[in-house]
Amino acid sequence: MLLIYTEGIIPLGNLYEFVFKNTQDGIAVIGGNNMILECNPALEKITGYSRNEILRYSYSDFLKNILKVGATTDFTEKSGLCITTKNNEKRTVRVSAVKPDTNSDAETIVYFHDITACTEMREKDKTLYRNIFDSANDAILIIENSKFTDCNGKTLEIFGVSDKEDIINHGFREFSPSKQPDGSDSFIKAAEVINDALSGTPQRFYWKHRKTDGSLFDTEVSLNSIKGYRGHLLAMVRDITFSGKTREQFKKLHITMEQSPVSIVDRKSVV
């Protein structure tokens, strides 16, 4: 049998050698004595070491050299390992291993999948989302176990604090008066809306907040569960403090919305 390839016709007997030499994943063949018996060009490219240099190592010593940590013979899959190449470049790899089915000197075959580009992209995405988080014009808080675990800069501004430590590990209760304008207990009502949001029902409601200096201000709060992070909520708090009649009308509207069993409809949207 023959394998057709763009560079010519390859006999099937040479197929495995062709794949070994041309795959983009680094491959190290480990013998029963833990020595590296063979490696492919991709492993040379990923690590910066030549074949002759790699074959001088035991697998444990090779890992120790590129990971800059203690030696290991653990062949379980590891994702996101940071290695240092011969040229002192940092790369991120996913390591996995298999046991050969055939009788040979190879005890284990280890694969090194270079995920540096993906990792760098994820880091850029994290930076982008963090910048969006920090530059938002509304207060944004992460809640776990009814406590704030993170917040953006706007949160410090509207609550009148100068440091995140004044927010982290605190909750709605500590930034609220004992009673809300509708007469409900702030602690009980906060627990209710948090539990409803955790159950998967998005919450949007009016809330009277209190700054650290004791002054009160009006806010609109939305609570949503964070997909993939069980027990975590995303809270967005908007300062809606108005003056005089407009503020009172807004408060009454929100109270009516909360107590109404039906939707309130206007020409542009459904609340």
GROMACS .gro file of C-alpha atoms in nm:
model
  271
    1MET     CA    1   0.000   0.000   0.000
    2LEU     CA    2   0.107   0.357  -0.066
    3LEU     CA    3   0.027   0.694   0.094
    4ILE     CA    4  -0.014   0.983  -0.148
    5TYR     CA    5   0.152   1.304  -0.022
    6THR     CA    6   0.216   1.637  -0.192
    7GLU     CA    7   0.589   1.575  -0.200
    8GLY     CA    8   0.562   1.231  -0.355
    9ILE     CA    9   0.458   0.874  -0.286
   10ILE     CA   10   0.542   0.734   0.058
   11PRO     CA   11   0.545   0.356   0.124
   12LEU     CA   12   0.313   0.263   0.412
   13GLY     CA   13   0.608   0.113   0.600
   14ASN     CA   14   0.759   0.461   0.620
   15LEU     CA   15   0.434   0.631   0.721
   16TYR     CA   16   0.499   0.623   1.094
   17GLU     CA   17   0.847   0.762   1.048
   18PHE     CA   18   0.705   1.037   0.827
   19VAL     CA   19   0.444   1.132   1.089
   20PHE     CA   20   0.704   1.117   1.367
   21LYS     CA   21   0.934   1.356   1.184
   22ASN     CA   22   0.669   1.597   1.052
   23THR     CA   23   0.413   1.632   1.332
   24GLN     CA   24   0.407   1.968   1.508
   25ASP     CA   25   0.394   1.802   1.849
   26GLY     CA   26   0.723   1.725   2.019
   27ILE     CA   27   0.771   1.353   2.087
   28ALA     CA   28   1.012   1.185   2.326
   29VAL     CA   29   1.047   0.807   2.335
   30ILE     CA   30   1.136   0.691   2.685
   31GLY     CA   31   1.302   0.358   2.763
   32GLY     CA   32   1.258   0.137   3.067
   33ASN     CA   33   1.564   0.296   3.230
   34ASN     CA   34   1.397   0.640   3.202
   35MET     CA   35   1.646   0.745   2.933
   36ILE     CA   36   1.525   0.929   2.623
   37LEU     CA   37   1.578   0.688   2.334
   38GLU     CA   38   1.459   0.913   2.051
   39CYS     CA   39   1.296   1.249   1.982
   40ASN     CA   40   1.156   1.423   1.678
   41PRO     CA   41   1.243   1.757   1.512
   42ALA     CA   42   0.938   1.925   1.669
   43LEU     CA   43   1.077   1.862   2.019
   44GLU     CA   44   1.404   2.021   1.909
   45LYS     CA   45   1.214   2.324   1.780
   46ILE     CA   46   0.996   2.358   2.092
   47THR     CA   47   1.281   2.325   2.343
   48GLY     CA   48   1.571   2.470   2.144
   49TYR     CA   49   1.785   2.164   2.220
   50SER     CA   50   1.933   1.947   1.945
   51ARG     CA   51   1.855   1.578   1.916
   52ASN     CA   52   2.204   1.486   2.038
   53GLU     CA   53   2.163   1.708   2.344
   54ILE     CA   54   1.819   1.568   2.426
   55LEU     CA   55   1.931   1.206   2.397
   56ARG     CA   56   2.196   1.262   2.664
   57TYR     CA   57   1.924   1.316   2.923
   58SER     CA   58   1.705   1.089   3.125
   59TYR     CA   59   1.342   1.199   3.100
   60SER     CA   60   1.350   1.320   3.461
   61ASP     CA   61   1.662   1.531   3.407
   62PHE     CA   62   1.528   1.670   3.080
   63LEU     CA   63   1.210   1.789   3.252
   64LYS     CA   64   1.416   1.929   3.536
   65ASN     CA   65   1.623   2.123   3.286
   66ILE     CA   66   1.336   2.274   3.084
   67LEU     CA   67   1.097   2.324   3.376
   68LYS     CA   68   1.364   2.459   3.610
   69VAL     CA   69   1.207   2.257   3.891
   70GLY     CA   70   1.267   1.926   4.066
   71ALA     CA   71   1.284   1.608   3.861
   72THR     CA   72   0.974   1.400   3.807
   73THR     CA   73   0.882   1.072   3.642
   74ASP     CA   74   0.510   1.143   3.658
   75PHE     CA   75   0.360   1.069   3.315
   76THR     CA   76   0.009   1.196   3.390
   77GLU     CA   77  -0.122   1.466   3.158
   78LYS     CA   78  -0.020   1.817   3.255
   79SER     CA   79  -0.166   2.125   3.088
   80GLY     CA   80  -0.013   2.470   3.087
   81LEU     CA   81   0.340   2.381   3.193
   82CYS     CA   82   0.580   2.669   3.147
   83ILE     CA   83   0.915   2.559   3.009
   84THR     CA   84   1.236   2.748   2.945
   85THR     CA   85   1.405   2.680   2.613
   86LYS     CA   86   1.780   2.657   2.563
   87ASN     CA   87   1.767   3.021   2.445
   88ASN     CA   88   1.587   3.121   2.770
   89GLU     CA   89   1.254   3.176   2.593
   90LYS     CA   90   0.937   3.095   2.785
   91ARG     CA   91   0.693   2.857   2.622
   92THR     CA   92   0.376   2.687   2.744
   93VAL     CA   93   0.319   2.319   2.667
   94ARG     CA   94   0.063   2.047   2.735
   95VAL     CA   95   0.232   1.718   2.818
   96SER     CA   96   0.068   1.377   2.778
   97ALA     CA   97   0.197   1.021   2.759
   98VAL     CA   98   0.095   0.680   2.625
   99LYS     CA   99   0.222   0.326   2.670
  100PRO     CA  100   0.310   0.149   2.339
  101ASP     CA  101   0.102  -0.159   2.257
  102THR     CA  102   0.386  -0.336   2.073
  103ASN     CA  103   0.689  -0.502   2.224
  104SER     CA  104   0.980  -0.261   2.195
  105ASP     CA  105   1.243  -0.084   2.397
  106ALA     CA  106   1.004   0.209   2.436
  107GLU     CA  107   0.840   0.213   2.776
  108THR     CA  108   0.653   0.541   2.729
  109ILE     CA  109   0.594   0.792   2.450
  110VAL     CA  110   0.559   1.150   2.573
  111TYR     CA  111   0.396   1.424   2.365
  112PHE     CA  112   0.469   1.795   2.405
  113HIS     CA  113   0.195   2.010   2.252
  114ASP     CA  114   0.301   2.375   2.223
  115ILE     CA  115   0.010   2.596   2.337
  116THR     CA  116   0.212   2.917   2.373
  117ALA     CA  117   0.011   3.106   2.109
  118CYS     CA  118  -0.321   3.003   2.267
  119THR     CA  119  -0.198   3.100   2.613
  120GLU     CA  120  -0.080   3.439   2.491
  121MET     CA  121  -0.417   3.497   2.326
  122ARG     CA  122  -0.599   3.406   2.648
  123GLU     CA  123  -0.377   3.645   2.843
  124LYS     CA  124  -0.459   3.923   2.595
  125ASP     CA  125  -0.829   3.843   2.634
  126LYS     CA  126  -0.794   3.855   3.013
  127THR     CA  127  -0.626   4.194   2.987
  128LEU     CA  128  -0.900   4.322   2.755
  129TYR     CA  129  -1.182   4.202   2.979
  130ARG     CA  130  -1.007   4.337   3.289
  131ASN     CA  131  -0.973   4.677   3.123
  132ILE     CA  132  -1.345   4.670   3.035
  133PHE     CA  133  -1.423   4.569   3.394
  134ASP     CA  134  -1.211   4.846   3.544
  135SER     CA  135  -1.321   5.123   3.306
  136ALA     CA  136  -1.698   5.060   3.330
  137ASN     CA  137  -1.906   5.357   3.440
  138ASP     CA  138  -2.113   5.138   3.675
  139ALA     CA  139  -1.991   4.965   3.987
  140ILE     CA  140  -1.922   4.597   3.914
  141LEU     CA  141  -1.874   4.346   4.192
  142ILE     CA  142  -1.817   3.970   4.210
  143ILE     CA  143  -2.009   3.798   4.491
  144GLU     CA  144  -1.939   3.461   4.652
  145ASN     CA  145  -2.107   3.339   4.972
  146SER     CA  146  -2.284   3.677   4.998
  147LYS     CA  147  -1.947   3.856   5.017
  148PHE     CA  148  -1.775   4.077   4.760
  149THR     CA  149  -1.461   3.910   4.625
  150ASP     CA  150  -1.364   4.167   4.360
  151CYS     CA  151  -1.476   4.505   4.232
  152ASN     CA  152  -1.383   4.775   3.984
  153GLY     CA  153  -1.272   5.133   4.040
  154LYS     CA  154  -1.622   5.278   4.002
  155THR     CA  155  -1.728   5.076   4.306
  156LEU     CA  156  -1.482   5.265   4.525
  157GLU     CA  157  -1.613   5.594   4.393
  158ILE     CA  158  -1.984   5.541   4.449
  159PHE     CA  159  -1.940   5.383   4.793
  160GLY     CA  160  -1.700   5.653   4.904
  161VAL     CA  161  -1.399   5.435   4.985
  162SER     CA  162  -1.035   5.465   4.880
  163ASP     CA  163  -0.920   5.102   4.876
  164LYS     CA  164  -1.056   4.768   4.755
  165GLU     CA  165  -0.993   4.626   5.100
  166ASP     CA  166  -1.284   4.840   5.219
  167ILE     CA  167  -1.508   4.641   4.981
  168ILE     CA  168  -1.361   4.290   4.963
  169ASN     CA  169  -1.508   4.043   5.215
  170HIS     CA  170  -1.796   4.277   5.288
  171GLY     CA  171  -2.153   4.246   5.164
  172PHE     CA  172  -2.466   4.443   5.073
  173ARG     CA  173  -2.573   4.452   5.438
  174GLU     CA  174  -2.272   4.660   5.538
  175PHE     CA  175  -2.346   4.921   5.272
  176SER     CA  176  -2.720   4.944   5.334
  177PRO     CA  177  -2.951   5.102   5.592
  178SER     CA  178  -3.139   4.860   5.817
  179LYS     CA  179  -3.460   4.914   5.616
  180GLN     CA  180  -3.532   4.974   5.250
  181PRO     CA  181  -3.782   5.246   5.143
  182ASP     CA  182  -4.058   4.985   5.107
  183GLY     CA  183  -4.012   4.891   5.474
  184SER     CA  184  -3.839   4.558   5.409
  185ASP     CA  185  -3.542   4.446   5.616
  186SER     CA  186  -3.226   4.505   5.409
  187PHE     CA  187  -3.052   4.189   5.530
  188ILE     CA  188  -3.351   3.962   5.459
  189LYS     CA  189  -3.424   4.121   5.122
  190ALA     CA  190  -3.058   4.101   5.014
  191ALA     CA  191  -3.051   3.731   5.103
  192GLU     CA  192  -3.367   3.673   4.898
  193VAL     CA  193  -3.244   3.839   4.580
  194ILE     CA  194  -2.904   3.670   4.610
  195ASN     CA  195  -3.065   3.327   4.650
  196ASP     CA  196  -3.294   3.390   4.353
  197ALA     CA  197  -2.998   3.496   4.138
  198LEU     CA  198  -2.801   3.188   4.244
  199SER     CA  199  -3.094   2.971   4.139
  200GLY     CA  200  -3.059   3.110   3.787
  201THR     CA  201  -3.318   3.389   3.787
  202PRO     CA  202  -3.163   3.726   3.693
  203GLN     CA  203  -3.249   4.005   3.938
  204ARG     CA  204  -3.297   4.376   3.874
  205PHE     CA  205  -3.419   4.601   4.153
  206TYR     CA  206  -3.405   4.938   4.325
  207TRP     CA  207  -3.182   4.953   4.635
  208LYS     CA  208  -3.100   5.219   4.890
  209HIS     CA  209  -2.728   5.204   4.962
  210ARG     CA  210  -2.523   5.370   5.233
  211LYS     CA  211  -2.174   5.512   5.194
  212THR     CA  212  -1.908   5.474   5.459
  213ASP     CA  213  -1.978   5.830   5.580
  214GLY     CA  214  -2.340   5.729   5.650
  215SER     CA  215  -2.499   5.917   5.360
  216LEU     CA  216  -2.764   5.731   5.160
  217PHE     CA  217  -2.798   5.714   4.783
  218ASP     CA  218  -3.028   5.547   4.531
  219THR     CA  219  -2.911   5.266   4.306
  220GLU     CA  220  -3.036   5.022   4.048
  221VAL     CA  221  -2.885   4.677   4.100
  222SER     CA  222  -2.870   4.380   3.866
  223LEU     CA  223  -2.759   4.035   3.982
  224ASN     CA  224  -2.674   3.745   3.753
  225SER     CA  225  -2.510   3.409   3.809
  226ILE     CA  226  -2.173   3.366   3.635
  227LYS     CA  227  -2.175   3.074   3.392
  228GLY     CA  228  -1.906   2.821   3.475
  229TYR     CA  229  -1.848   2.958   3.824
  230ARG     CA  230  -2.092   2.791   4.059
  231GLY     CA  231  -2.191   3.004   4.356
  232HIS     CA  232  -2.061   3.327   4.200
  233LEU     CA  233  -2.271   3.630   4.109
  234LEU     CA  234  -2.202   3.937   3.899
  235ALA     CA  235  -2.351   4.251   4.052
  236MET     CA  236  -2.382   4.580   3.863
  237VAL     CA  237  -2.472   4.883   4.070
  238ARG     CA  238  -2.573   5.208   3.904
  239ASP     CA  239  -2.604   5.531   4.101
  240ILE     CA  240  -2.945   5.672   4.005
  241THR     CA  241  -2.955   5.952   4.257
  242PHE     CA  242  -3.176   6.230   4.124
  243SER     CA  243  -3.326   6.529   4.293
  244GLY     CA  244  -3.674   6.607   4.419
  245LYS     CA  245  -3.977   6.481   4.230
  246THR     CA  246  -3.789   6.280   3.964
  247ARG     CA  247  -3.612   6.068   4.224
  248GLU     CA  248  -3.933   5.991   4.411
  249GLN     CA  249  -4.108   5.894   4.088
  250PHE     CA  250  -3.826   5.658   3.995
  251LYS     CA  251  -3.831   5.493   4.337
  252LYS     CA  252  -4.207   5.443   4.322
  253LEU     CA  253  -4.179   5.294   3.974
  254HIS     CA  254  -3.923   5.036   4.089
  255ILE     CA  255  -4.124   4.946   4.398
  256THR     CA  256  -4.434   4.902   4.178
  257MET     CA  257  -4.236   4.683   3.936
  258GLU     CA  258  -4.120   4.459   4.220
  259GLN     CA  259  -4.467   4.416   4.363
  260SER     CA  260  -4.651   4.379   4.031
  261PRO     CA  261  -4.738   4.019   3.924
  262VAL     CA  262  -4.743   4.126   3.557
  263SER     CA  263  -4.502   4.299   3.323
  264ILE     CA  264  -4.510   4.676   3.276
  265VAL     CA  265  -4.500   4.761   2.906
  266ASP     CA  266  -4.408   5.084   2.735
  267ARG     CA  267  -4.368   5.164   2.368
  268LYS     CA  268  -4.002   5.076   2.347
  269SER     CA  269  -3.946   4.785   2.582
  270VAL     CA  270  -4.087   4.532   2.823
  271VAL     CA  271  -3.971   4.567   3.183
   0.00000   0.00000   0.00000
